[in-house]
Amino acid sequence: MGGETGLTPEDLLGAYAAGVFPMAESRDDPALFFVDPDWRGIIPLEAPRFSPRLGRTVRADHFEVRVDTAFAAILDACAAPGGGDRDDTWINPEIRRLYLALHEGGFAHSIECWRDGVLAGGLYGVALGGAFFGESMVSLQRDASKVALVHLIARLRVGGFHLLDVQFLTPHLARLGAIEISRDEYQQRLQEAIRRDADFRRRPYASDGASAWQEITQAS
């Protein structure tokens, strides 16, 4: 059932399939609006580009990487003001409700980094066909979100995904290999990707950093 906005999880999936995504003006604003940018940020799964320093960090296995064991905690950490360089976020209670429902339905997923039993950061997003829509990422300890991103890409590559949408190209994401494409090119890639049969839950590797790094750096 719909919440304050009347939107359902199915409405959200339909929006993603059409190439738009929801946002709020702030975490305290109850309203949502849909965004269809002229230019879209993506990370090419066929040839992700990361720095050697990040490779060393990933292979060092400072974190235990888990999948879908603390989705609500990752969502709430991303929504909290002050995470990273954020003074405020766009994740309001209605967005929280909708993405928790998508997670319960098997469409929304989290990649989490843990250290000594404490959540250190991670990311969450939505899988639809062979497309993954990255929503937000957070580091509670240094490099945790970057390590989570590497493990996400390894999982997507092995799972048969063809598109990793990161919404907007920011300087931070550009340093992590994101590029910008036009709306027309994005729509073409999106429609091809969502028709693919991909599997987010396929176990791609031994969950260690060396295996993840090998997966993303080997030729497609």
Short mmCIF file of C-alpha atoms in Angstrom, two decimals:
data_model
loop_
_atom_site.label_atom_id
_atom_site.label_comp_id
_atom_site.label_asym_id
_atom_site.label_seq_id
_atom_site.Cartn_x
_atom_site.Cartn_y
_atom_site.Cartn_z
CA MET A 1 0.00 0.00 0.00
CA GLY A 2 1.06 3.57 -0.54
CA GLY A 3 2.22 5.80 2.28
CA GLU A 4 1.95 9.56 2.62
CA THR A 5 2.67 10.12 -1.08
CA GLY A 6 0.46 7.27 -2.24
CA LEU A 7 3.42 5.66 -4.02
CA THR A 8 3.92 1.91 -3.87
CA PRO A 9 7.12 -0.11 -4.33
CA GLU A 10 5.72 -1.17 -7.71
CA ASP A 11 5.44 2.48 -8.71
CA LEU A 12 9.09 2.93 -7.85
CA LEU A 13 10.15 -0.03 -9.98
CA GLY A 14 8.12 1.39 -12.86
CA ALA A 15 9.91 4.71 -12.46
CA TYR A 16 13.32 3.04 -12.59
CA ALA A 17 12.31 1.10 -15.69
CA ALA A 18 11.30 4.42 -17.30
CA GLY A 19 14.63 6.02 -16.43
CA VAL A 20 13.64 8.31 -13.55
CA PHE A 21 14.33 8.15 -9.83
CA PRO A 22 12.82 9.72 -6.69
CA MET A 23 14.28 12.38 -4.42
CA ALA A 24 13.12 14.72 -1.68
CA GLU A 25 14.20 18.31 -1.09
CA SER A 26 15.48 17.31 2.35
CA ARG A 27 15.15 14.55 4.93
CA ASP A 28 12.42 16.61 6.68
CA ASP A 29 10.33 17.28 3.56
CA PRO A 30 7.54 14.68 3.26
CA ALA A 31 7.10 15.18 -0.50
CA LEU A 32 8.89 13.30 -3.29
CA PHE A 33 9.64 14.26 -6.87
CA PHE A 34 11.09 12.32 -9.79
CA VAL A 35 14.29 13.28 -11.55
CA ASP A 36 15.16 12.70 -15.22
CA PRO A 37 18.57 14.36 -15.75
CA ASP A 38 19.83 15.46 -19.15
CA TRP A 39 23.12 13.75 -18.25
CA ARG A 40 23.43 10.58 -16.20
CA GLY A 41 26.32 9.21 -14.22
CA ILE A 42 27.24 5.56 -14.68
CA ILE A 43 30.21 3.36 -13.81
CA PRO A 44 31.07 1.16 -16.82
CA LEU A 45 31.00 -2.42 -15.58
CA GLU A 46 33.05 -3.65 -18.52
CA ALA A 47 36.08 -1.57 -17.56
CA PRO A 48 35.89 -0.03 -14.08
CA ARG A 49 38.81 2.24 -13.20
CA PHE A 50 40.18 2.37 -9.68
CA SER A 51 43.43 3.62 -8.23
CA PRO A 52 46.25 1.27 -7.21
CA ARG A 53 45.93 2.62 -3.67
CA LEU A 54 42.31 1.50 -3.49
CA GLY A 55 43.38 -1.88 -4.86
CA ARG A 56 45.82 -2.26 -1.99
CA THR A 57 43.11 -1.26 0.49
CA VAL A 58 40.62 -3.77 -0.92
CA ARG A 59 43.14 -6.61 -0.96
CA ALA A 60 44.21 -5.86 2.61
CA ASP A 61 40.77 -7.00 3.83
CA HIS A 62 40.45 -4.41 6.58
CA PHE A 63 36.69 -5.02 6.48
CA GLU A 64 34.39 -8.00 6.50
CA VAL A 65 32.04 -7.52 3.54
CA ARG A 66 28.46 -8.73 3.90
CA VAL A 67 25.38 -8.53 1.67
CA ASP A 68 21.85 -7.67 2.82
CA THR A 69 22.46 -8.28 6.53
CA ALA A 70 21.87 -4.68 7.67
CA PHE A 71 19.93 -2.94 4.93
CA ALA A 72 17.99 -0.66 7.27
CA ALA A 73 21.18 0.34 9.10
CA ILE A 74 22.91 1.29 5.85
CA LEU A 75 19.84 3.23 4.71
CA ASP A 76 19.72 5.11 8.01
CA ALA A 77 23.46 5.84 7.95
CA CYS A 78 23.09 7.28 4.44
CA ALA A 79 20.12 9.37 5.61
CA ALA A 80 21.90 10.83 8.63
CA PRO A 81 23.18 14.40 8.20
CA GLY A 82 26.90 14.81 8.56
CA GLY A 83 27.80 11.60 6.76
CA GLY A 84 30.86 12.38 4.68
CA ASP A 85 30.57 15.99 3.52
CA ARG A 86 26.78 16.15 3.73
CA ASP A 87 24.97 18.73 5.84
CA ASP A 88 21.61 17.24 4.84
CA THR A 89 20.29 14.37 2.74
CA TRP A 90 17.37 13.70 0.45
CA ILE A 91 16.36 10.44 2.20
CA ASN A 92 13.12 11.25 4.00
CA PRO A 93 10.78 8.87 5.89
CA GLU A 94 8.75 8.16 2.75
CA ILE A 95 11.84 7.14 0.80
CA ARG A 96 12.88 4.99 3.76
CA ARG A 97 9.50 3.25 3.76
CA LEU A 98 9.57 2.57 0.04
CA TYR A 99 13.12 1.20 -0.06
CA LEU A 100 12.57 -1.01 2.96
CA ALA A 101 9.59 -2.45 1.08
CA LEU A 102 11.73 -2.96 -2.04
CA HIS A 103 14.30 -4.74 0.12
CA GLU A 104 11.61 -7.01 1.55
CA GLY A 105 10.55 -7.75 -2.02
CA GLY A 106 14.09 -8.72 -3.05
CA PHE A 107 14.75 -5.68 -5.26
CA ALA A 108 16.81 -3.41 -2.99
CA HIS A 109 20.17 -4.57 -1.64
CA SER A 110 22.98 -3.41 0.59
CA ILE A 111 26.70 -4.07 0.53
CA GLU A 112 28.09 -3.59 4.02
CA CYS A 113 31.60 -3.27 5.44
CA TRP A 114 32.10 -4.40 9.02
CA ARG A 115 35.13 -4.17 11.32
CA ASP A 116 35.27 -5.95 14.66
CA GLY A 117 31.52 -6.47 14.55
CA VAL A 118 30.79 -2.76 13.98
CA LEU A 119 29.21 -1.40 10.80
CA ALA A 120 31.86 0.73 9.07
CA GLY A 121 29.90 1.82 5.99
CA GLY A 122 28.54 0.59 2.70
CA LEU A 123 25.96 1.34 0.05
CA TYR A 124 22.48 0.41 -1.14
CA GLY A 125 20.60 0.35 -4.41
CA VAL A 126 17.97 -1.35 -6.53
CA ALA A 127 18.37 -4.26 -8.95
CA LEU A 128 16.00 -4.59 -11.90
CA GLY A 129 16.84 -7.05 -14.64
CA GLY A 130 20.46 -6.47 -15.54
CA ALA A 131 20.52 -2.90 -14.20
CA PHE A 132 21.61 -1.79 -10.75
CA PHE A 133 20.65 1.68 -9.55
CA GLY A 134 23.07 2.87 -6.89
CA GLU A 135 21.22 5.11 -4.46
CA SER A 136 23.63 6.19 -1.76
CA MET A 137 26.88 5.23 -0.03
CA VAL A 138 28.39 6.10 3.32
CA SER A 139 31.71 5.72 5.13
CA LEU A 140 31.64 5.58 8.91
CA GLN A 141 35.27 4.50 8.76
CA ARG A 142 37.80 5.51 6.13
CA ASP A 143 37.42 3.89 2.69
CA ALA A 144 34.49 1.67 3.71
CA SER A 145 32.16 2.92 0.97
CA LYS A 146 34.90 2.58 -1.66
CA VAL A 147 35.57 -1.02 -0.63
CA ALA A 148 31.82 -1.71 -0.76
CA LEU A 149 31.69 -0.29 -4.29
CA VAL A 150 34.47 -2.59 -5.49
CA HIS A 151 32.66 -5.60 -4.04
CA LEU A 152 29.40 -4.40 -5.61
CA ILE A 153 30.99 -4.20 -9.05
CA ALA A 154 32.52 -7.67 -8.67
CA ARG A 155 29.09 -9.04 -7.75
CA LEU A 156 27.38 -7.26 -10.65
CA ARG A 157 29.94 -8.48 -13.19
CA VAL A 158 29.59 -12.11 -12.15
CA GLY A 159 25.83 -11.81 -11.79
CA GLY A 160 25.37 -10.78 -15.42
CA PHE A 161 24.53 -7.10 -14.93
CA HIS A 162 25.12 -4.60 -17.72
CA LEU A 163 24.43 -1.19 -16.15
CA LEU A 164 25.50 0.49 -12.91
CA ASP A 165 23.63 3.80 -12.63
CA VAL A 166 25.02 6.30 -10.09
CA GLN A 167 22.57 9.08 -11.02
CA PHE A 168 24.82 12.17 -11.09
CA LEU A 169 28.50 12.53 -11.87
CA THR A 170 30.22 14.05 -8.83
CA PRO A 171 33.95 14.67 -8.38
CA HIS A 172 34.03 11.82 -5.84
CA LEU A 173 32.39 9.37 -8.23
CA ALA A 174 34.56 10.55 -11.12
CA ARG A 175 37.60 9.55 -9.07
CA LEU A 176 36.01 6.12 -8.76
CA GLY A 177 35.64 5.69 -12.51
CA ALA A 178 32.19 7.15 -13.14
CA ILE A 179 31.45 8.81 -16.46
CA GLU A 180 28.59 10.91 -17.80
CA ILE A 181 26.33 9.93 -20.70
CA SER A 182 23.40 11.65 -22.37
CA ARG A 183 19.79 10.87 -21.56
CA ASP A 184 19.32 9.22 -24.97
CA GLU A 185 22.34 6.95 -24.52
CA TYR A 186 21.26 6.17 -20.97
CA GLN A 187 17.77 5.17 -22.14
CA GLN A 188 19.25 2.85 -24.74
CA ARG A 189 21.55 1.20 -22.20
CA LEU A 190 18.75 1.00 -19.64
CA GLN A 191 16.25 -0.71 -21.92
CA GLU A 192 18.86 -3.23 -23.02
CA ALA A 193 19.91 -3.90 -19.43
CA ILE A 194 16.50 -4.39 -17.83
CA ARG A 195 15.66 -7.08 -20.38
CA ARG A 196 18.66 -9.12 -19.23
CA ASP A 197 18.36 -12.03 -16.83
CA ALA A 198 20.80 -11.14 -14.04
CA ASP A 199 21.22 -12.54 -10.53
CA PHE A 200 22.37 -10.26 -7.70
CA ARG A 201 22.42 -13.11 -5.21
CA ARG A 202 24.80 -15.29 -7.23
CA ARG A 203 27.87 -15.81 -5.07
CA PRO A 204 30.59 -14.25 -7.20
CA TYR A 205 33.76 -15.01 -5.28
CA ALA A 206 35.02 -15.98 -1.84
CA SER A 207 34.04 -12.51 -0.50
CA ASP A 208 37.68 -11.64 0.12
CA GLY A 209 39.29 -8.51 -1.24
CA ALA A 210 41.82 -10.24 -3.48
CA SER A 211 39.08 -12.19 -5.27
CA ALA A 212 36.92 -9.08 -5.67
CA TRP A 213 39.81 -7.06 -7.05
CA GLN A 214 40.74 -9.84 -9.48
CA GLU A 215 37.15 -9.99 -10.70
CA ILE A 216 36.90 -6.30 -11.52
CA THR A 217 40.34 -5.99 -13.10
CA GLN A 218 40.23 -9.00 -15.38
CA ALA A 219 39.17 -8.42 -18.99
CA SER A 220 35.45 -8.73 -19.73
#
